Structure formats: structure tokens, C-alpha cells
């Protein structure tokens, strides 16, 4: 039970988690500059077309020109004209968070002739990427008590992964998810370390935002509450605040957005589509041709109903694990680089060089060795992380949720690889530890060079 002396210290910790400490300032500055440079690349490729303060036609401006892997540009369209094209039931608070920027953009756009949607999203991504870097570094440095160099190395390994490097710059929700998940990891880890519980109000806020941005991530907050608070998580007060309240708010938010925004919008969009096809009859043939092509490359869901339409029963799991789950998520492919499966990318793309498979095999081997050391350590924090990873693998590999595009989901779970390797670090003696450090340094340098070069070339081409 929390004593009257413990509560203020936990509240103080919550108040100070966003404060950059003196020992973190230089690496924080370096991280900020790197993330700013990555976002600048997106402006080089798309800024000329996306910054125009047009009166309409934002679907044509954004959707018809943006292609970065399977990531969506719905946030920019929403901040431009309040139209919602993402699945509200999967992202119930996404539009709610963006509303202030939509209103500000509506005031600035007519006055300046500039659409600030891309600028606003870049700033939001910069903040999310920056603090997720800080929180993950602290997980290694403070929770796992790694050396400063090793903590930085493991953090850089995560951000060198292809899907993570891409997520910090594309106008989608994935970077926000990384920020919220790493914050949850850090708070949970510090609670374990200090042998304290997470206050119910903290868990409630985490559940609201993790689930509000990406619904399935709320289960990770619930798992954290269970592991950290134990049986007290199942008390009525806790369940009402952490489980019931977020779900009620999500339902209310979804209903409001569907009734006031999406349904009226669909009527208008249908009318515009009919007029456009009437003026350009060839569009109907092109749309039918594209839809037919999509049927040949996309998975076949078990049903078209919400949520269930993402459950995949046809994508080959073996190839997807090799080429997508542990492949594209970590190393981008040189063929169809950052291609969109809804446009021209095949479901399965193979690497051109054997070296890519060798690197993948080394990383997977380190990962599973790390799991062995983590499990054998008996650490509750590690078991909590393992439960998160198990949840993602159950969704993707057992249910087939988003399996055909599983590589863009990497930011939700890839941090578990360096966390597992960290547990191996902690158990090894000096010489094997030094060898592992050298190997991890080479892998990290390779990932940043390889993925960075492909990403830069794509954005500058």
C-alpha cells in the first residue's frame, strides 16, 4: 500500500519526467537534430505540393501524391478540411488530438496562403520522437542500470530500424504510439525498481491516450497495471478508471465523430465522386482495374465488418515473418523501397543480397538469446515486456491482424529486441560483454547507414 510519504514522490516523478537532465542534454540535442533532419527530408520531397493553402481538393493534393510504405496521410487531410478517412474505431482520439491544429490552420491558411498541416504534424512528430528517445534511453540507463554508452547504443539500435526511422517522419500515428508506449515502459519500470505502484489516475491517463491513438495498445497499459499493481489492479475503483472509463469515452467519441463528421462527409464525397466520373468516364475503368489488382495482392479478410476485416487468413506466415516481420521492419528492401502495397508493392518482397538475410539471422539470434536471459532473470519488468510482445505476435501471427503490412507495425514492438539484448548484457562476464558490445555497435552503424541511405535516396529522388 502507498504511504502518505510515497505518494508525493510518485507525483513528483510524474511532474519531472519531461525535464531533460544535465547528463542527457548533449544526447538529447543530437537526437533532436537527427529527428529534425529526417522530417526535413519529407519536406524536400512533398513540401512544394503540400504547403499550398488551397481552397479544396485536399484528397488530390495529399492522398494522390503521398507514398511512403503503407503509411497514411489522413492527419494532413483532417487538419486541412476536417474530413476523416482513417478508421475511427481503431483511432478514437486521433481526430480529437488534431482538432486544435485544424482550427488554427483554418485561421492561418486564408491569411497566409500556406497550409500549415504538414508543419504542425512535423512539430508533433518531433516532440513525440524526441521524448520517446529520452524515455527509452532512461529505461536502459535507470531501470536496467546499463552503462551510459550501452544505453545509448541500444536506443540507437531501435531508431536505426527501417520502420522506426520512417515512423518518426511520416504524418501517421505510429510515432505517437512509440512515445506513449516508451513512457509507459519507463513509468512502469521505475515503479518496479522503487517497489511502488502506479497511481490509478496515471494508469487511467495512459489508457486513454495509448488506446485513443491506437486502440489495441490500451491492452498494454492494462498489462502494465496488472504487473505493477498486482491484485489491486482488479479492484472496482481501478477497473472503473482504467478500463470502463476509457472504453465509454472511446465509444462516445466514435459515435460523435461518425454522426457529426463522417456520415455527412460520405454523402458529399459520393456526390463529388459521381460528378467526377460523369465528367471523366475513363476513371470508372481505372478504378475497377485498380480494385481488381488489389484483390490479387491483398489478403482476404474473414469478414468486412469493422475490426474483423483486418484478420488475415491468406497471407503466407512463413514468408511474411522472414521478409516483413523481421525483414522490412528492420531492414528496408532495395527493391520496391518504401513502396505501398495499395499502389504497386507486392505483398512479399525478397532481398537482393544474401547479406541482408545474414544480418536478419544475427539480430533474430541475439533476440532469442536475449529472451532466454530475460526470462531466466525472473524480472517482472521483463515479463511485462514479454506480455506486450506476445500480445502483438498473437494479433499479427495468430489472428493475422494486418499481417500483409506487418512491417509498418514494427514501431509498436521492436523496442523489445534491444530490451532483451540488454538482459543478456547484464548476465555476461566482461569479455563476452565486450564482444557483444562490438557486434551491436557494428549492427547499429549498419542499420543507420543502410536504412538512412535508402530513406534519403527515396526522399531526394
Coordinates of C-alpha atoms in Angstrom, one line a residue:
X1 CA 0.0 0.0 0.0
X2 CA 1.2 3.5 -0.8
X3 CA 2.0 5.5 2.3
X4 CA 1.5 9.2 2.8
X5 CA 5.2 9.6 2.2
X6 CA 5.3 7.7 -1.0
X7 CA 2.5 9.5 -2.9
X8 CA 4.2 12.9 -3.2
X9 CA 7.4 11.3 -4.5
X10 CA 5.4 9.5 -7.2
X11 CA 3.6 12.7 -8.2
X12 CA 7.0 14.5 -8.3
X13 CA 8.3 11.8 -10.6
X14 CA 5.3 12.3 -12.9
X15 CA 5.9 16.0 -12.9
X16 CA 9.6 15.7 -13.8
X17 CA 9.6 13.0 -16.5
X18 CA 9.6 15.6 -19.3
X19 CA 12.5 17.6 -17.7
X20 CA 15.8 17.0 -19.6
X21 CA 18.6 16.2 -17.1
X22 CA 22.0 17.7 -17.3
X23 CA 23.6 14.3 -18.2
X24 CA 21.1 13.9 -21.1
X25 CA 21.5 17.3 -22.7
X26 CA 24.0 16.5 -25.4
X27 CA 22.5 13.3 -26.5
X28 CA 19.0 15.0 -26.4
X29 CA 20.3 17.8 -28.6
X30 CA 21.8 15.2 -31.0
X31 CA 18.6 13.2 -31.1
X32 CA 16.5 16.4 -31.8
X33 CA 18.8 17.4 -34.7
X34 CA 18.6 13.9 -36.2
X35 CA 14.8 13.7 -36.0
X36 CA 14.6 17.3 -37.4
X37 CA 16.8 16.2 -40.3
X38 CA 14.6 13.2 -41.1
X39 CA 11.5 15.4 -41.0
X40 CA 13.2 17.9 -43.3
X41 CA 13.6 15.1 -45.9
X42 CA 9.9 14.7 -46.1
X43 CA 9.6 18.5 -46.7
X44 CA 12.1 18.2 -49.5
X45 CA 10.0 15.5 -51.2
X46 CA 6.5 16.8 -50.5
X47 CA 6.7 20.3 -49.2
X48 CA 6.3 22.1 -52.5
X49 CA 2.9 20.5 -53.1
X50 CA 1.6 20.1 -49.6
X51 CA 2.2 23.6 -48.3
X52 CA -0.2 25.3 -50.7
X53 CA -3.2 26.8 -48.9
X54 CA -5.7 25.5 -51.5
X55 CA -9.5 26.1 -51.1
X56 CA -10.3 22.5 -51.7
X57 CA -9.2 19.3 -53.3
X58 CA -7.0 18.1 -50.5
X59 CA -7.6 14.5 -51.3
X60 CA -6.0 15.1 -54.7
X61 CA -3.2 17.1 -53.1
X62 CA -2.3 14.7 -50.3
X63 CA -3.5 11.2 -51.0
X64 CA -2.8 11.1 -54.7
X65 CA 0.8 12.1 -54.3
X66 CA 1.9 10.7 -50.9
X67 CA 3.5 7.3 -51.0
X68 CA 5.8 6.1 -48.1
X69 CA 5.4 2.4 -47.5
X70 CA 1.9 1.8 -46.2
X71 CA 1.6 4.9 -44.0
X72 CA -1.4 7.2 -44.4
X73 CA -1.6 10.9 -44.8
X74 CA -5.1 11.2 -43.2
X75 CA -3.8 13.6 -40.5
X76 CA -2.9 16.3 -43.1
X77 CA -6.2 16.0 -44.8
X78 CA -8.1 16.3 -41.5
X79 CA -6.1 19.4 -40.4
X80 CA -6.9 20.9 -43.8
X81 CA -10.6 20.4 -44.2
X82 CA -11.8 18.3 -41.2
X83 CA -12.5 15.2 -43.3
X84 CA -11.9 11.9 -41.6
X85 CA -10.7 8.9 -43.7
X86 CA -9.0 6.8 -41.1
X87 CA -10.9 4.1 -39.1
X88 CA -12.4 6.0 -36.2
X89 CA -13.0 2.8 -34.2
X90 CA -9.3 2.0 -34.3
X91 CA -8.1 5.5 -33.5
X92 CA -10.9 7.0 -31.4
X93 CA -9.0 10.1 -30.1
X94 CA -6.8 10.7 -33.2
X95 CA -9.0 13.5 -34.6
X96 CA -9.7 14.9 -31.1
X97 CA -6.0 15.5 -30.6
X98 CA -5.7 17.1 -34.1
X99 CA -8.7 19.4 -33.7
X100 CA -6.8 22.4 -32.2
X101 CA -4.4 22.3 -35.1
X102 CA -7.3 22.1 -37.6
X103 CA -8.9 25.2 -36.1
X104 CA -5.5 27.1 -36.1
X105 CA -4.9 26.1 -39.6
X106 CA -8.3 27.4 -40.7
X107 CA -7.4 30.8 -39.3
X108 CA -3.8 30.9 -40.7
X109 CA -4.4 29.4 -44.2
X110 CA -6.6 32.1 -45.7
X111 CA -4.4 34.8 -44.1
X112 CA -1.1 33.4 -45.4
X113 CA -1.9 31.3 -48.4
X114 CA 0.1 28.5 -46.7
X115 CA -1.4 25.1 -45.4
X116 CA 0.3 24.6 -42.1
X117 CA -1.0 21.0 -41.7
X118 CA 2.4 19.5 -42.7
X119 CA 4.3 21.9 -40.4
X120 CA 2.0 21.2 -37.4
X121 CA 2.3 17.4 -37.9
X122 CA 6.1 17.7 -38.2
X123 CA 6.3 19.6 -34.9
X124 CA 4.1 17.0 -33.2
X125 CA 6.2 14.2 -34.5
X126 CA 9.4 15.9 -33.5
X127 CA 8.2 16.2 -29.9
X128 CA 6.9 12.6 -29.8
X129 CA 10.2 11.2 -31.3
X130 CA 12.4 13.3 -29.0
X131 CA 10.7 12.2 -25.8
X132 CA 10.3 8.6 -26.9
X133 CA 14.1 8.6 -27.4
X134 CA 14.6 10.0 -23.9
X135 CA 12.2 7.6 -22.3
X136 CA 13.8 4.5 -24.0
X137 CA 17.3 5.7 -23.1
X138 CA 16.1 6.1 -19.4
X139 CA 14.7 2.5 -19.5
X140 CA 18.2 1.2 -20.2
X141 CA 20.0 3.7 -18.0
X142 CA 17.8 4.0 -15.0
X143 CA 15.5 0.9 -15.0
X144 CA 18.0 -1.7 -16.2
X145 CA 21.0 0.3 -14.9
X146 CA 23.1 -0.1 -18.0
X147 CA 26.2 1.9 -18.7
X148 CA 25.6 5.3 -20.5
X149 CA 27.3 4.1 -23.7
X150 CA 25.4 0.8 -23.7
X151 CA 22.1 2.6 -23.0
X152 CA 22.7 5.0 -25.9
X153 CA 23.8 2.1 -28.2
X154 CA 20.7 0.1 -27.5
X155 CA 18.5 3.1 -28.0
X156 CA 20.2 4.0 -31.3
X157 CA 19.7 0.4 -32.5
X158 CA 15.9 0.7 -32.1
X159 CA 15.8 4.0 -34.0
X160 CA 18.0 2.6 -36.7
X161 CA 15.4 0.0 -37.7
X162 CA 13.8 0.8 -41.0
X163 CA 10.1 1.1 -39.8
X164 CA 11.1 3.2 -36.8
X165 CA 13.3 5.6 -38.8
X166 CA 10.4 6.0 -41.2
X167 CA 7.7 6.4 -38.5
X168 CA 9.4 9.4 -36.9
X169 CA 8.8 11.4 -40.1
X170 CA 5.6 10.3 -41.8
X171 CA 2.3 12.0 -40.8
X172 CA 0.8 9.0 -39.2
X173 CA 0.0 7.8 -35.7
X174 CA 2.9 5.4 -35.2
X175 CA 5.4 7.8 -33.7
X176 CA 2.8 8.9 -31.2
X177 CA 2.3 5.3 -30.2
X178 CA 6.1 4.9 -29.7
X179 CA 6.1 8.0 -27.4
X180 CA 3.2 6.7 -25.3
X181 CA 4.5 3.1 -25.1
X182 CA 8.0 4.1 -24.1
X183 CA 6.6 6.5 -21.5
X184 CA 4.5 3.6 -20.1
X185 CA 7.6 1.4 -20.1
X186 CA 9.6 4.0 -18.2
X187 CA 7.0 4.7 -15.6
X188 CA 6.3 1.0 -15.1
X189 CA 10.0 0.2 -14.9
X190 CA 10.6 2.9 -12.3
X191 CA 7.6 1.7 -10.3
X192 CA 9.1 -1.8 -10.3
X193 CA 12.5 -0.5 -9.3
X194 CA 11.2 1.6 -6.4
X195 CA 8.7 -1.2 -5.4
X196 CA 5.8 1.2 -5.7
X197 CA 2.5 1.1 -7.5
X198 CA 1.4 3.3 -10.4
X199 CA -1.4 5.6 -9.2
X200 CA -4.8 4.8 -10.7
X201 CA -5.1 8.3 -12.3
X202 CA -1.8 7.7 -14.1
X203 CA -2.9 4.4 -15.5
X204 CA -6.2 6.0 -16.5
X205 CA -4.5 8.7 -18.4
X206 CA -2.1 6.3 -20.1
X207 CA -5.1 4.0 -21.1
X208 CA -6.9 7.0 -22.5
X209 CA -4.1 8.1 -24.7
X210 CA -2.5 4.8 -25.7
X211 CA -5.9 3.4 -26.6
X212 CA -7.1 6.7 -28.1
X213 CA -4.3 6.8 -30.6
X214 CA -4.2 3.1 -31.4
X215 CA -7.0 1.1 -29.7
X216 CA -5.2 -2.3 -29.3
X217 CA -2.3 -0.6 -27.4
X218 CA -4.7 0.0 -24.5
X219 CA -4.2 -3.7 -23.6
X220 CA -0.5 -3.0 -23.0
X221 CA -1.5 -0.3 -20.4
X222 CA -3.8 -2.8 -18.7
X223 CA -1.0 -5.4 -18.7
X224 CA 1.3 -2.8 -17.1
X225 CA -1.3 -2.0 -14.5
X226 CA -1.7 -5.7 -13.7
X227 CA 2.1 -6.4 -13.5
X228 CA 2.9 -3.3 -11.5
X229 CA -0.1 -3.1 -9.1
X230 CA -0.9 -6.8 -8.9
X231 CA -4.3 -7.7 -7.4
X232 CA -5.1 -4.1 -6.6
X233 CA -5.4 -3.5 -10.4
X234 CA -8.6 -5.7 -10.3
X235 CA -10.3 -3.6 -7.6
X236 CA -13.6 -2.0 -8.7
X237 CA -12.2 1.6 -8.4
X238 CA -9.2 0.7 -10.6
X239 CA -11.2 -1.1 -13.2
X240 CA -13.7 1.7 -13.5
X241 CA -11.0 4.3 -14.0
X242 CA -8.6 2.3 -16.2
X243 CA -10.9 0.0 -18.2
X244 CA -14.5 1.2 -18.1
X245 CA -14.0 5.0 -18.3
X246 CA -11.7 4.9 -21.4
X247 CA -14.0 2.5 -23.2
X248 CA -17.0 4.7 -22.5
X249 CA -15.2 7.8 -23.7
X250 CA -13.9 6.0 -26.8
X251 CA -17.5 4.8 -27.7
X252 CA -18.8 8.3 -27.2
X253 CA -16.0 9.9 -29.2
X254 CA -16.5 7.4 -32.1
X255 CA -20.3 7.9 -32.1
X256 CA -19.9 11.7 -32.2
X257 CA -17.3 11.7 -35.0
X258 CA -19.3 9.3 -37.1
X259 CA -22.6 11.1 -36.8
X260 CA -21.3 14.7 -37.0
X261 CA -18.4 14.4 -39.4
X262 CA -18.1 11.1 -41.2
X263 CA -21.7 10.4 -42.3
X264 CA -22.4 13.9 -43.7
X265 CA -18.9 13.8 -45.3
X266 CA -19.6 10.5 -47.0
X267 CA -22.8 11.9 -48.7
X268 CA -20.8 14.8 -50.1
X269 CA -17.9 12.6 -51.2
X270 CA -20.3 10.3 -53.0
X271 CA -21.9 13.2 -54.8
X272 CA -18.5 14.6 -55.8
X273 CA -17.3 11.2 -57.0
X274 CA -20.4 10.7 -59.2
X275 CA -19.9 14.1 -60.8
X276 CA -16.2 13.5 -61.4
X277 CA -16.9 10.1 -63.0
X278 CA -19.6 11.6 -65.2
X279 CA -17.1 14.2 -66.5
X280 CA -14.3 11.6 -66.8
X281 CA -15.8 8.2 -67.7
X282 CA -12.3 6.6 -68.1
X283 CA -11.9 7.0 -64.3
X284 CA -14.5 4.3 -63.7
X285 CA -12.5 1.8 -65.7
X286 CA -9.3 2.8 -64.0
X287 CA -10.9 2.3 -60.5
X288 CA -12.3 -1.1 -61.5
X289 CA -8.9 -2.1 -62.8
X290 CA -7.1 -1.0 -59.6
X291 CA -9.7 -2.7 -57.4
X292 CA -9.2 -6.0 -59.3
X293 CA -5.4 -5.7 -58.9
X294 CA -5.9 -5.1 -55.2
X295 CA -7.9 -8.3 -54.9
X296 CA -4.9 -10.3 -56.3
X297 CA -2.3 -8.8 -53.9
X298 CA -4.2 -8.1 -50.7
X299 CA -5.3 -10.6 -48.1
X300 CA -8.8 -11.9 -47.9
X301 CA -10.4 -10.9 -44.6
X302 CA -12.8 -13.3 -42.8
X303 CA -15.5 -10.6 -43.0
X304 CA -16.0 -7.0 -44.0
X305 CA -17.2 -6.0 -40.5
X306 CA -15.1 -3.4 -38.5
X307 CA -12.1 -4.8 -36.7
X308 CA -12.6 -8.3 -38.2
X309 CA -11.8 -7.0 -41.7
X310 CA -8.2 -6.8 -40.6
X311 CA -8.0 -10.5 -39.7
X312 CA -6.0 -12.2 -42.4
X313 CA -6.3 -15.9 -43.3
X314 CA -4.5 -16.0 -46.6
X315 CA -1.1 -14.2 -46.2
X316 CA 1.7 -16.8 -46.1
X317 CA 3.0 -16.6 -42.5
X318 CA 6.5 -18.0 -43.1
X319 CA 7.5 -15.6 -45.9
X320 CA 5.9 -12.7 -44.1
X321 CA 7.9 -13.4 -40.9
X322 CA 11.2 -13.5 -42.9
X323 CA 10.6 -10.7 -45.3
X324 CA 8.3 -8.4 -43.4
X325 CA 8.1 -9.0 -39.6
X326 CA 11.9 -9.4 -39.0
X327 CA 12.7 -8.2 -42.5
X328 CA 11.3 -4.9 -43.8
X329 CA 10.6 -3.8 -40.2
X330 CA 14.3 -3.7 -39.5
X331 CA 16.0 -3.5 -42.9
X332 CA 14.2 -1.8 -45.8
X333 CA 14.3 -3.6 -49.1
X334 CA 16.3 -2.2 -52.0
X335 CA 13.6 -3.3 -54.4
X336 CA 10.2 -1.5 -54.0
X337 CA 11.8 0.7 -51.4
X338 CA 9.1 2.2 -49.2
X339 CA 6.5 1.0 -51.8
X340 CA 2.8 1.0 -50.9
X341 CA 1.0 -2.3 -51.2
X342 CA -2.1 -0.4 -52.2
X343 CA -0.3 1.1 -55.2
X344 CA 2.5 -1.1 -56.6
X345 CA 4.3 -3.1 -53.9
X346 CA 3.8 -6.9 -53.9
X347 CA 2.8 -8.4 -50.6
X348 CA 6.1 -10.3 -50.3
X349 CA 9.4 -8.6 -51.5
X350 CA 12.7 -10.5 -51.2
X351 CA 16.1 -9.0 -50.6
X352 CA 18.6 -8.8 -53.4
X353 CA 21.6 -9.8 -51.4
X354 CA 22.4 -12.7 -49.0
X355 CA 24.0 -10.2 -46.6
X356 CA 20.5 -8.9 -45.6
X357 CA 19.4 -12.3 -44.6
X358 CA 22.6 -12.8 -42.7
X359 CA 22.1 -9.6 -40.7
X360 CA 18.5 -10.6 -40.0
X361 CA 19.6 -14.0 -38.8
X362 CA 22.2 -12.4 -36.4
X363 CA 19.6 -10.0 -35.0
X364 CA 17.0 -12.7 -34.5
X365 CA 19.6 -14.9 -32.8
X366 CA 20.5 -12.1 -30.4
X367 CA 16.8 -11.5 -29.8
X368 CA 16.1 -15.1 -28.8
X369 CA 19.2 -15.4 -26.7
X370 CA 18.1 -12.2 -25.0
X371 CA 14.6 -13.7 -24.4
X372 CA 16.3 -16.7 -22.7
X373 CA 18.4 -14.4 -20.4
X374 CA 15.4 -12.1 -19.7
X375 CA 13.1 -15.0 -18.8
X376 CA 15.7 -16.7 -16.6
X377 CA 16.3 -13.4 -14.8
X378 CA 12.9 -13.6 -13.2
X379 CA 12.4 -9.9 -13.7
X380 CA 8.8 -8.8 -13.5
X381 CA 9.6 -5.8 -15.7
X382 CA 10.9 -8.2 -18.4
X383 CA 7.8 -10.5 -18.1
X384 CA 5.7 -7.4 -18.6
X385 CA 7.6 -6.5 -21.8
X386 CA 7.3 -10.1 -22.9
X387 CA 3.5 -9.9 -22.4
X388 CA 3.4 -6.9 -24.7
X389 CA 5.4 -8.7 -27.4
X390 CA 3.2 -11.8 -27.0
X391 CA 0.1 -9.6 -27.5
X392 CA 1.5 -8.1 -30.7
X393 CA 2.5 -11.5 -32.1
X394 CA -0.9 -13.0 -31.2
X395 CA -2.6 -10.2 -33.1
X396 CA -0.3 -10.5 -36.2
X397 CA 0.7 -14.1 -36.4
X398 CA -2.2 -16.0 -34.9
X399 CA -5.1 -13.7 -35.9
X400 CA -3.3 -12.4 -38.9
X401 CA -4.2 -8.8 -38.0
X402 CA -2.5 -6.5 -40.5
X403 CA -0.1 -9.4 -41.5
X404 CA 0.1 -8.3 -45.1
X405 CA 1.5 -4.9 -43.9
X406 CA 3.0 -6.1 -40.6
X407 CA 6.3 -4.2 -41.4
X408 CA 4.7 -0.8 -40.7
X409 CA 3.7 -2.1 -37.3
X410 CA 7.3 -2.5 -36.2
X411 CA 7.4 0.6 -34.0
X412 CA 4.9 -1.0 -31.7
X413 CA 7.2 -3.9 -30.6
X414 CA 10.7 -3.5 -32.0
X415 CA 12.0 -1.9 -28.7
X416 CA 11.6 -5.4 -27.2
X417 CA 14.7 -6.5 -29.2
X418 CA 17.2 -4.1 -27.5
X419 CA 15.5 -4.6 -24.2
X420 CA 16.0 -8.4 -24.5
X421 CA 19.7 -7.8 -25.6
X422 CA 20.1 -5.6 -22.5
X423 CA 19.2 -8.5 -20.2
X424 CA 21.9 -10.6 -22.0
X425 CA 24.4 -7.8 -21.4
X426 CA 23.6 -7.8 -17.7
X427 CA 24.3 -11.6 -17.4
X428 CA 27.5 -11.9 -19.4
X429 CA 31.1 -11.6 -18.0
X430 CA 33.5 -8.8 -19.1
X431 CA 35.0 -10.4 -22.3
X432 CA 31.7 -11.8 -23.8
X433 CA 30.1 -8.5 -22.9
X434 CA 32.8 -6.6 -24.8
X435 CA 32.3 -8.8 -27.9
X436 CA 28.6 -8.3 -27.8
X437 CA 29.1 -4.5 -27.5
X438 CA 31.3 -4.6 -30.6
X439 CA 28.8 -6.7 -32.5
X440 CA 25.9 -4.4 -31.5
X441 CA 27.9 -1.3 -32.5
X442 CA 28.5 -2.7 -36.0
X443 CA 24.8 -3.7 -36.4
X444 CA 23.7 -0.2 -35.3
X445 CA 26.1 1.6 -37.6
X446 CA 25.0 -0.7 -40.4
X447 CA 21.3 -0.1 -39.8
X448 CA 21.7 3.7 -39.7
X449 CA 23.9 3.7 -42.8
X450 CA 21.8 1.2 -44.8
X451 CA 18.3 2.4 -43.9
X452 CA 19.4 6.0 -43.8
X453 CA 20.8 5.8 -47.3
X454 CA 17.7 4.2 -48.8
X455 CA 15.4 6.6 -47.0
X456 CA 17.4 9.6 -48.1
X457 CA 17.7 8.5 -51.6
X458 CA 13.9 7.9 -51.8
X459 CA 13.1 11.3 -50.4
X460 CA 15.6 13.2 -52.6
X461 CA 14.7 11.3 -55.8

